[in-house]
Tab-separated table of C-alpha atoms and ligand atoms in Angstrom:
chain	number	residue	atom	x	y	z
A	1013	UNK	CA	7.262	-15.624	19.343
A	1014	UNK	CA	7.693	-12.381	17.825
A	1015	UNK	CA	6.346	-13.587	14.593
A	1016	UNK	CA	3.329	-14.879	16.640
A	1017	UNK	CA	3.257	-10.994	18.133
A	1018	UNK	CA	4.028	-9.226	14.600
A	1019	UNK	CA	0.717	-11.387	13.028
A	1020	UNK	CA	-1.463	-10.954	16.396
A	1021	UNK	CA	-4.837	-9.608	16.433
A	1022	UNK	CA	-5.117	-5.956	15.662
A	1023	UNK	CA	-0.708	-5.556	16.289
A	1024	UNK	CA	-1.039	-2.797	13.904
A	1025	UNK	CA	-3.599	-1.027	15.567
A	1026	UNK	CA	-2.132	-1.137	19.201
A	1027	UNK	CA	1.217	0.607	17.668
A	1028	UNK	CA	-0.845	3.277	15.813
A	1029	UNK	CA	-3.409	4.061	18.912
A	1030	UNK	CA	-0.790	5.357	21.116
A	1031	UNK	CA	0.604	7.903	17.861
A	1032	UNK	CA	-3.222	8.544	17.525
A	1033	UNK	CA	-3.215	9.813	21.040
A	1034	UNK	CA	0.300	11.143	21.575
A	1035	UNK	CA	-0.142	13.224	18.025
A	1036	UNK	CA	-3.407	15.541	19.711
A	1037	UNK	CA	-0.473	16.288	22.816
A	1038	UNK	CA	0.495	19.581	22.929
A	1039	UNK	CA	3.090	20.089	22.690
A	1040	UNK	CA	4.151	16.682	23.487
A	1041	UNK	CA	7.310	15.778	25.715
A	1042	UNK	CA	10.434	14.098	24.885
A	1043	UNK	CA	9.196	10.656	26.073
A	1044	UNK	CA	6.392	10.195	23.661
A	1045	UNK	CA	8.831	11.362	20.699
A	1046	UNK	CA	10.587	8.357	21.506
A	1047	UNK	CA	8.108	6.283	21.784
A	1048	UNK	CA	6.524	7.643	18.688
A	1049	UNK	CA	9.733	6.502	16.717
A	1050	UNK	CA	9.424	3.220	18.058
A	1051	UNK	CA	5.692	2.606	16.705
A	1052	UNK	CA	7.070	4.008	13.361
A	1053	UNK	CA	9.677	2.062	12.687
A	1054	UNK	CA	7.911	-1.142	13.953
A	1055	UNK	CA	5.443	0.005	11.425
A	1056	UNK	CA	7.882	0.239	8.988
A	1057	UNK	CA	8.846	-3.391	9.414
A	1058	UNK	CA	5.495	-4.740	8.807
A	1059	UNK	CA	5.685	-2.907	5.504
A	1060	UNK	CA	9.180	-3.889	4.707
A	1061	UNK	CA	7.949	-7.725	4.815
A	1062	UNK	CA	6.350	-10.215	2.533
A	1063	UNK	CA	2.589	-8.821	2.166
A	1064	UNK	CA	3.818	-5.547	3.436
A	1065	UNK	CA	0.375	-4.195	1.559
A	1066	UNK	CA	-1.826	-6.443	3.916
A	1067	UNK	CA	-0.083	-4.291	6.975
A	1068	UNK	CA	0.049	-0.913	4.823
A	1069	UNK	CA	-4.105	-1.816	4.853
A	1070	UNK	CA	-4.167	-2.470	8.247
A	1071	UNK	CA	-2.152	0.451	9.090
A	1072	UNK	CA	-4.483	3.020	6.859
A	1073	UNK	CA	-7.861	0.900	8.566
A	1074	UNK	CA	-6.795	1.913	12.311
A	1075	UNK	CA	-5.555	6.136	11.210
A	1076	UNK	CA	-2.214	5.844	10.338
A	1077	UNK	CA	-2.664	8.635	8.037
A	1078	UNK	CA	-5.057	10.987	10.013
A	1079	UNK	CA	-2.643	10.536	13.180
A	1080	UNK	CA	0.490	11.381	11.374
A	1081	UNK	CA	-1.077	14.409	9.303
A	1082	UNK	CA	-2.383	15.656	13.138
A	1083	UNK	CA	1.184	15.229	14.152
A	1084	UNK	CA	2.763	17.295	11.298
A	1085	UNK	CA	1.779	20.805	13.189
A	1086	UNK	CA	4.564	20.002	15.892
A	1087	UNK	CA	6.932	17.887	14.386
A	1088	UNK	CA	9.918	19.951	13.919
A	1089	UNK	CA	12.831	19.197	11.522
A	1090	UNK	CA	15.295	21.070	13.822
A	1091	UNK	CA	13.941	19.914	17.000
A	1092	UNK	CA	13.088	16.239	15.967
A	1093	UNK	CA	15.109	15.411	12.764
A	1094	UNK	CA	14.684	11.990	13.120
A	1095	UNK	CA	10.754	12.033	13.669
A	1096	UNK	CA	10.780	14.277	11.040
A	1097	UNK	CA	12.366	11.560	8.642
A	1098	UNK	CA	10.536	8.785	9.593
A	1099	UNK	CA	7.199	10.542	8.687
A	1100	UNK	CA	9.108	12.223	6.063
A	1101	UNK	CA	9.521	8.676	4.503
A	1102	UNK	CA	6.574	7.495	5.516
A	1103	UNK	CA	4.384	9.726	3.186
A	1104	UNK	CA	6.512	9.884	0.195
A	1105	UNK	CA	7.566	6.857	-0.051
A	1106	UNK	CA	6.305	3.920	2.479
A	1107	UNK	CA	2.630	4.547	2.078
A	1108	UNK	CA	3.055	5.638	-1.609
A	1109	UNK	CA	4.590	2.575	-2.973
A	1110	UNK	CA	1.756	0.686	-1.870
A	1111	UNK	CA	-0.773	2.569	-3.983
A	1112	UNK	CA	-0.626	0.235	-6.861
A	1113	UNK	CA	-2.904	-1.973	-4.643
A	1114	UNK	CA	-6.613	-2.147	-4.857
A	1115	UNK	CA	-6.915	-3.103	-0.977
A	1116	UNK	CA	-5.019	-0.176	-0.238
A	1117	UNK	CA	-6.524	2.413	-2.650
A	1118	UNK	CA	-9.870	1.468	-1.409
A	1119	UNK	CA	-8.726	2.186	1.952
A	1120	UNK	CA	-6.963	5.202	1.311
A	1121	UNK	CA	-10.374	6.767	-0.541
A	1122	UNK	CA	-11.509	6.968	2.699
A	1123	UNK	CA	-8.780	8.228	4.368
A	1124	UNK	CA	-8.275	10.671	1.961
A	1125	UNK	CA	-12.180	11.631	2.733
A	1126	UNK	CA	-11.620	11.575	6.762
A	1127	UNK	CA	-8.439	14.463	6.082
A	1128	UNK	CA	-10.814	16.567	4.713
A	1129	UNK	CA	-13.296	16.341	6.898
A	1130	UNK	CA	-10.980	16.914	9.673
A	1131	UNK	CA	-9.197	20.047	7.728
A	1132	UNK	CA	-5.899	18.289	7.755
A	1133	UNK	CA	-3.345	18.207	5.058
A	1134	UNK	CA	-3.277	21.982	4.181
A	1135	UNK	CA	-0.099	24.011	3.633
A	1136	UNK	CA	-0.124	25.543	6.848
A	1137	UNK	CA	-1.446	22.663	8.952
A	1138	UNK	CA	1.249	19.939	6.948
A	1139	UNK	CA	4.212	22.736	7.655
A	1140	UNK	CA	7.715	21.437	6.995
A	1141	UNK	CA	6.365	17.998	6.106
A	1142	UNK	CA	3.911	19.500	2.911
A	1143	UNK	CA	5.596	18.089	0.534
A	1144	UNK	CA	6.040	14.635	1.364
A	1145	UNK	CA	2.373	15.111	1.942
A	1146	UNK	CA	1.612	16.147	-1.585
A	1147	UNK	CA	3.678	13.515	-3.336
A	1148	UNK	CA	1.202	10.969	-1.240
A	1149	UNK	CA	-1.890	12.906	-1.997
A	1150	UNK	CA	-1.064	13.612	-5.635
A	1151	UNK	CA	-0.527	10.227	-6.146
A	1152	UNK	CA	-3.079	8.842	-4.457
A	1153	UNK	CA	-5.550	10.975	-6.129
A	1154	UNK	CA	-3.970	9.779	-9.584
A	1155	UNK	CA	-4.269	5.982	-9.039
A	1156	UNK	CA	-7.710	6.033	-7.685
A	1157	UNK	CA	-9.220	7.858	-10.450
A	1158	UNK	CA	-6.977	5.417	-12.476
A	1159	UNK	CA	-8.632	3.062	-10.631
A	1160	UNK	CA	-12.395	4.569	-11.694
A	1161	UNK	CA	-11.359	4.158	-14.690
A	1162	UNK	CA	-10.313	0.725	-14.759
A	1163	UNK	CA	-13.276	-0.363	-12.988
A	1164	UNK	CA	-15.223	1.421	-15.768
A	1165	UNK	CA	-13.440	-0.672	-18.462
A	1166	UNK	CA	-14.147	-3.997	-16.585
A	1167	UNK	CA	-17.180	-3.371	-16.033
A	1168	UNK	CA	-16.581	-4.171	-12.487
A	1169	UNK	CA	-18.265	-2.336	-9.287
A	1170	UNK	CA	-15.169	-0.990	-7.168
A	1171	UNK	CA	-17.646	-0.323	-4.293
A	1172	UNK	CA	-16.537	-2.996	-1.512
A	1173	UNK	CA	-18.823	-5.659	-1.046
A	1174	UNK	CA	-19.547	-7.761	2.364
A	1175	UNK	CA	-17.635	-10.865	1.897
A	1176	UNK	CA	-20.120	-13.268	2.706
A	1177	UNK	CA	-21.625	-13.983	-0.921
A	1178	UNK	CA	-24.923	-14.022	-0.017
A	1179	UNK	CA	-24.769	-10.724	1.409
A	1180	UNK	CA	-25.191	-7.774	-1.005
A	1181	UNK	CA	-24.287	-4.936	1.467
A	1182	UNK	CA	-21.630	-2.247	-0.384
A	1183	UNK	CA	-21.137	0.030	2.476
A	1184	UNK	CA	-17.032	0.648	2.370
A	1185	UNK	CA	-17.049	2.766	5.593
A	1186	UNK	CA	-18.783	0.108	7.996
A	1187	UNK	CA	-17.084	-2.899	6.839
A	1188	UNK	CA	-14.641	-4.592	9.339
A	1189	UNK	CA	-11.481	-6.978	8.444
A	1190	UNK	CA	-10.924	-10.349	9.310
A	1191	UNK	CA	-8.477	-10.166	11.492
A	1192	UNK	CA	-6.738	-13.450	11.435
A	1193	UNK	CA	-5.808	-13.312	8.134
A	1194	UNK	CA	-6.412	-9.485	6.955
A	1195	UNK	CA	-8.156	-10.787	3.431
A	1196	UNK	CA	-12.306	-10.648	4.005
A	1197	UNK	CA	-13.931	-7.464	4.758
A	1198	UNK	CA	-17.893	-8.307	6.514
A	1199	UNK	CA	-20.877	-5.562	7.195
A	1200	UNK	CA	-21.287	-7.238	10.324
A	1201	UNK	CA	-20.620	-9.623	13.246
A	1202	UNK	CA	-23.365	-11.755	12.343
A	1203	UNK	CA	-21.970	-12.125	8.454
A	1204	UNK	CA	-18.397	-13.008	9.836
A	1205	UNK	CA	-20.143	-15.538	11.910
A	1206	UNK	CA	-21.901	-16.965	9.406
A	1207	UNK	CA	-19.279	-17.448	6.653
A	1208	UNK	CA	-16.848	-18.874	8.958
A	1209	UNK	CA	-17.138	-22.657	7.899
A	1210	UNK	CA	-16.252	-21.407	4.319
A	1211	UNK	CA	-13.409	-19.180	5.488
A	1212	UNK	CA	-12.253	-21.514	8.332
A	1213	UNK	CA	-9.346	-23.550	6.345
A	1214	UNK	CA	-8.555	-20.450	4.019
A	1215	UNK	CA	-8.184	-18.056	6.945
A	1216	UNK	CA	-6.247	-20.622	8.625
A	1217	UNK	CA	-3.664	-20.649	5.625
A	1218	UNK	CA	-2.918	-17.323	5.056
A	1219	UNK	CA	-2.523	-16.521	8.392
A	1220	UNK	CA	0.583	-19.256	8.301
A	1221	UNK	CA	2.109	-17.526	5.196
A	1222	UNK	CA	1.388	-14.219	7.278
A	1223	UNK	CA	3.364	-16.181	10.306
A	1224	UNK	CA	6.179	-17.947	7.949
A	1225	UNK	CA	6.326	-14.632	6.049
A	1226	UNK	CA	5.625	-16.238	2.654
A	1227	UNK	CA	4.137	-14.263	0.368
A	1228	UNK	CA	0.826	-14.392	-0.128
A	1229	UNK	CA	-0.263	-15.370	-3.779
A	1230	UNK	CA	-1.424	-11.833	-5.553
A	1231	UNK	CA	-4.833	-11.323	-6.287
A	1232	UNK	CA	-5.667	-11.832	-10.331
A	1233	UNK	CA	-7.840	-8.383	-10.081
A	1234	UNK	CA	-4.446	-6.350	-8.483
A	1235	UNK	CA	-2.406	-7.864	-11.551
A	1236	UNK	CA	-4.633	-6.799	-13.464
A	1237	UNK	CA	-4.839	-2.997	-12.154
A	1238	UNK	CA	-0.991	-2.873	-12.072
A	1239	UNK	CA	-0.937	-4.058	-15.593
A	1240	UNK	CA	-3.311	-1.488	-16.600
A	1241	UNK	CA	-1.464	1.414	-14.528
A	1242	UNK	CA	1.818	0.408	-16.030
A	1243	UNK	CA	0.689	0.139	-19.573
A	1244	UNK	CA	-0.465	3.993	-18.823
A	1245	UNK	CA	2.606	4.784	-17.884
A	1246	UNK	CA	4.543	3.040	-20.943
A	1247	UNK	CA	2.297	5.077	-23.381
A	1248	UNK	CA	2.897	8.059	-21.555
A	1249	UNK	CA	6.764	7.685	-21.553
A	1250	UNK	CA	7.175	5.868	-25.006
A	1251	UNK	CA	8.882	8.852	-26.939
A	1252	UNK	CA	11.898	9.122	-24.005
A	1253	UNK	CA	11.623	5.083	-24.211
A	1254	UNK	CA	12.454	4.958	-27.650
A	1255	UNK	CA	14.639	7.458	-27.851
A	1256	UNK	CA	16.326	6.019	-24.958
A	1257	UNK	CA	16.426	2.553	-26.766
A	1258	UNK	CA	17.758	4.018	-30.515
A	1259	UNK	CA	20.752	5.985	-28.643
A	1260	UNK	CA	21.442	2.473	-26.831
A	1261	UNK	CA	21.583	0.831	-30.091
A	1262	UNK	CA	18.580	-1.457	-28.923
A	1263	UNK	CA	16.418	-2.340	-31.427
A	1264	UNK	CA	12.945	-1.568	-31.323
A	1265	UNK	CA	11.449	-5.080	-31.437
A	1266	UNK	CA	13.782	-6.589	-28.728
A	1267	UNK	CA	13.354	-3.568	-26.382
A	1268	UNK	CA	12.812	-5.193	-22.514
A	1269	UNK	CA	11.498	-2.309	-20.054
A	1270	UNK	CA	12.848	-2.885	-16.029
A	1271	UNK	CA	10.268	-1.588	-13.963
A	1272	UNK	CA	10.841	-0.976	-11.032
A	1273	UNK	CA	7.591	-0.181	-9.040
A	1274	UNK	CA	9.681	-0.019	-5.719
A	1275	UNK	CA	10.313	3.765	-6.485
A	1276	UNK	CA	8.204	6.416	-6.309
A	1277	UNK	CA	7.688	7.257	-8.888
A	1278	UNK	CA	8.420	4.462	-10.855
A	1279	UNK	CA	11.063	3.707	-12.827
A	1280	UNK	CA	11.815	2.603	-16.433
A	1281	UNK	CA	15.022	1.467	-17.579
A	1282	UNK	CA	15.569	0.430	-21.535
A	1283	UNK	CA	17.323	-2.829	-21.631
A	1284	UNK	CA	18.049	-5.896	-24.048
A	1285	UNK	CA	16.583	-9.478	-23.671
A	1286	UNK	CA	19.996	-10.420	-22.544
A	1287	UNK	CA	20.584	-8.379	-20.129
A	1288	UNK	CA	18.131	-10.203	-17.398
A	1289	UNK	CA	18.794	-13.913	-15.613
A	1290	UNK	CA	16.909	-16.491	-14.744
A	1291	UNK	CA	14.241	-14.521	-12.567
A	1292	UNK	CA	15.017	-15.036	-8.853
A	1293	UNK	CA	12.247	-17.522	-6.966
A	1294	UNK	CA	10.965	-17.851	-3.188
A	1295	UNK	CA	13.743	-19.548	-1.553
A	1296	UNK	CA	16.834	-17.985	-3.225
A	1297	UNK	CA	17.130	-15.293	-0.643
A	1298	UNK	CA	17.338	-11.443	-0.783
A	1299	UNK	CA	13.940	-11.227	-2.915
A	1300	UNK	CA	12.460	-7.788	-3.174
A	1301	UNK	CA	9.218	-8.186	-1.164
A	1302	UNK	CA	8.309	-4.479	-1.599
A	1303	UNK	CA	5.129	-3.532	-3.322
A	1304	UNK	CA	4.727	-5.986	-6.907
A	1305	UNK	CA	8.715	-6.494	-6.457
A	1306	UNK	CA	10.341	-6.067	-9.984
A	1307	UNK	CA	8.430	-7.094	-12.135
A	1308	UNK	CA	10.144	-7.447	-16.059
A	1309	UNK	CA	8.425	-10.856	-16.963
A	1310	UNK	CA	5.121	-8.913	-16.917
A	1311	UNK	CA	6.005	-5.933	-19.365
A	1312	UNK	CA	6.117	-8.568	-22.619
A	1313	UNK	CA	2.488	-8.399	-22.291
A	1314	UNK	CA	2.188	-4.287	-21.265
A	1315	UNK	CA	4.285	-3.893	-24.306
A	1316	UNK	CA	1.933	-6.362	-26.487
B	912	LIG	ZN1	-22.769	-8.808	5.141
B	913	LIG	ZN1	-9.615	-14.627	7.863
């Protein structure tokens, strides 16, 4: 039942409407500081689970990030420590981790473009909460010209198309997600409608992993972007890395990076072949369902 509530139509939404509304109080009471906690941390569950980057999307799609940045101007670390460190932890870390994702890069572009257009996320209007602000935005302005850049390479258009395929329509602001299964954006009712008997089963699918909280296989392209962010970041940190590796007595052609993308900002730890098990599969328990999990069987090929 609660599964069947967490995965409902537009759940996401519903929890960030009232913050959207209680954030433009002024100043607001004690009541909706409560309640505000409760949307947050229900939030914050959605993004703690298996495709937590399909909720982050969602999240970002219905103002997540232009509701919390309104809220910043009253929310006091004396007066409401806790608020304070939920949205404290949402920006520099929650939202942040998920911006190795194309889905939610794309999304957060426009975001990003609705916060300036509304004059949020300045010094003075951010206040205490500026620099968990700026470790988001700094970031996120990183990985999506990263991303231009990757897109450049491929050769492929980054502008979000309509999912039906014989629509052409690349208009990122006006397209709408399916909501029973979060995956295909559509320009319009009539598109949705019409690609239905093609989407039907697949929809129907993911929406069960979504329900069963199995994760969701990863799009090839997002493998492909995180390969090409991390392989950035290798070549950026090689000298420390071999340093790191020649006072550990590793040697150079058996060096094995850990990555750990669930920090931000990520991690890399020198290690030796033998250090790492069996990786763990679905099924064994305690996996690490945050954002591209730990990921050591990919860097063989970063390092390549
Ligand atoms: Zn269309
Ligand atoms: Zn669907």
């Amino acid at each position: 039942m609660i599964k069947s509530v967490y995965t409902s139509r537009s759940f996401i939404t519903s929890l960030t409407s009232p913050v959207l509304q209680w954030c433009n109080a002024h100043p607001p009471n004690a009541r909706p500081i409560n309640a505000m906690l409760l949307c947050y941390r229900n939030i914050f569950k959605g993004f703690h689970s298996a495709n937590g980057s399909a909720w982050a999307v969602q999240a970002l799609d219905s103002g997540l990030l232009t509701a919390t940045l309104r809220a910043c101007k009253w929310i006091d670390a004396a007066e409401h420590p806790e608020l304070f460190g939920v949205v404290e932890k949402l920006l520099s870390d929650m939202l942040s981790k998920y911006l190795i994702f194309r889905s939610v890069l794309r999304v957060v572009r426009r975001c990003l473009r609705q916060v300036t257009k509304l004059g949020l996320g300045t010094k003075e209007s951010a206040g205490a909460l500026w620099g968990a602000w700026r470790v988001f935005q700094v970031l996120a302005e990183e990985r999506l010209s990263l991303l231009d850049a990757w897109d450049r390479k491929g050769g492929r258009s980054e502008r979000q198309l309509c999912s039906r395929l014989q629509c052409t329509r690349q208009d990122d602001e006006a397209l709408k997600r399916c909501s029973g299964c979060l995956g295909p954006t559509y320009c319009s009712k009539e598109c949705q409608r019409l690609s239905w008997p093609l989407h039907k089963r697949g929809c129907r699918e993911s929406r069960q992993m979504l329900l069963d909280g199995l994760e969701m296989p990863r799009d090839k392209l997002d493998v492909s972007f995180i390969r090409f962010i991390t392989k950035l970041e290798i070549n950026r940190r090689l000298p420390k890395i071999l340093r790191d590796a020649l006072q550990a007595g590793v040697p150079r052609s058996t060096i094995v990076l850990d990555i750990n993308h669930t920090v931000v900002p990520m991690t890399f730890t020198v290690k030796r072949v033998s250090d790492f098990g069996p990786p763990r599969r679905s099924g064994d328990g305690g996996e690490d369902h945050s954002p591209a999990g730990r990921g050591w069987r990919g860097m063989a090929d970063a390092l390549d």
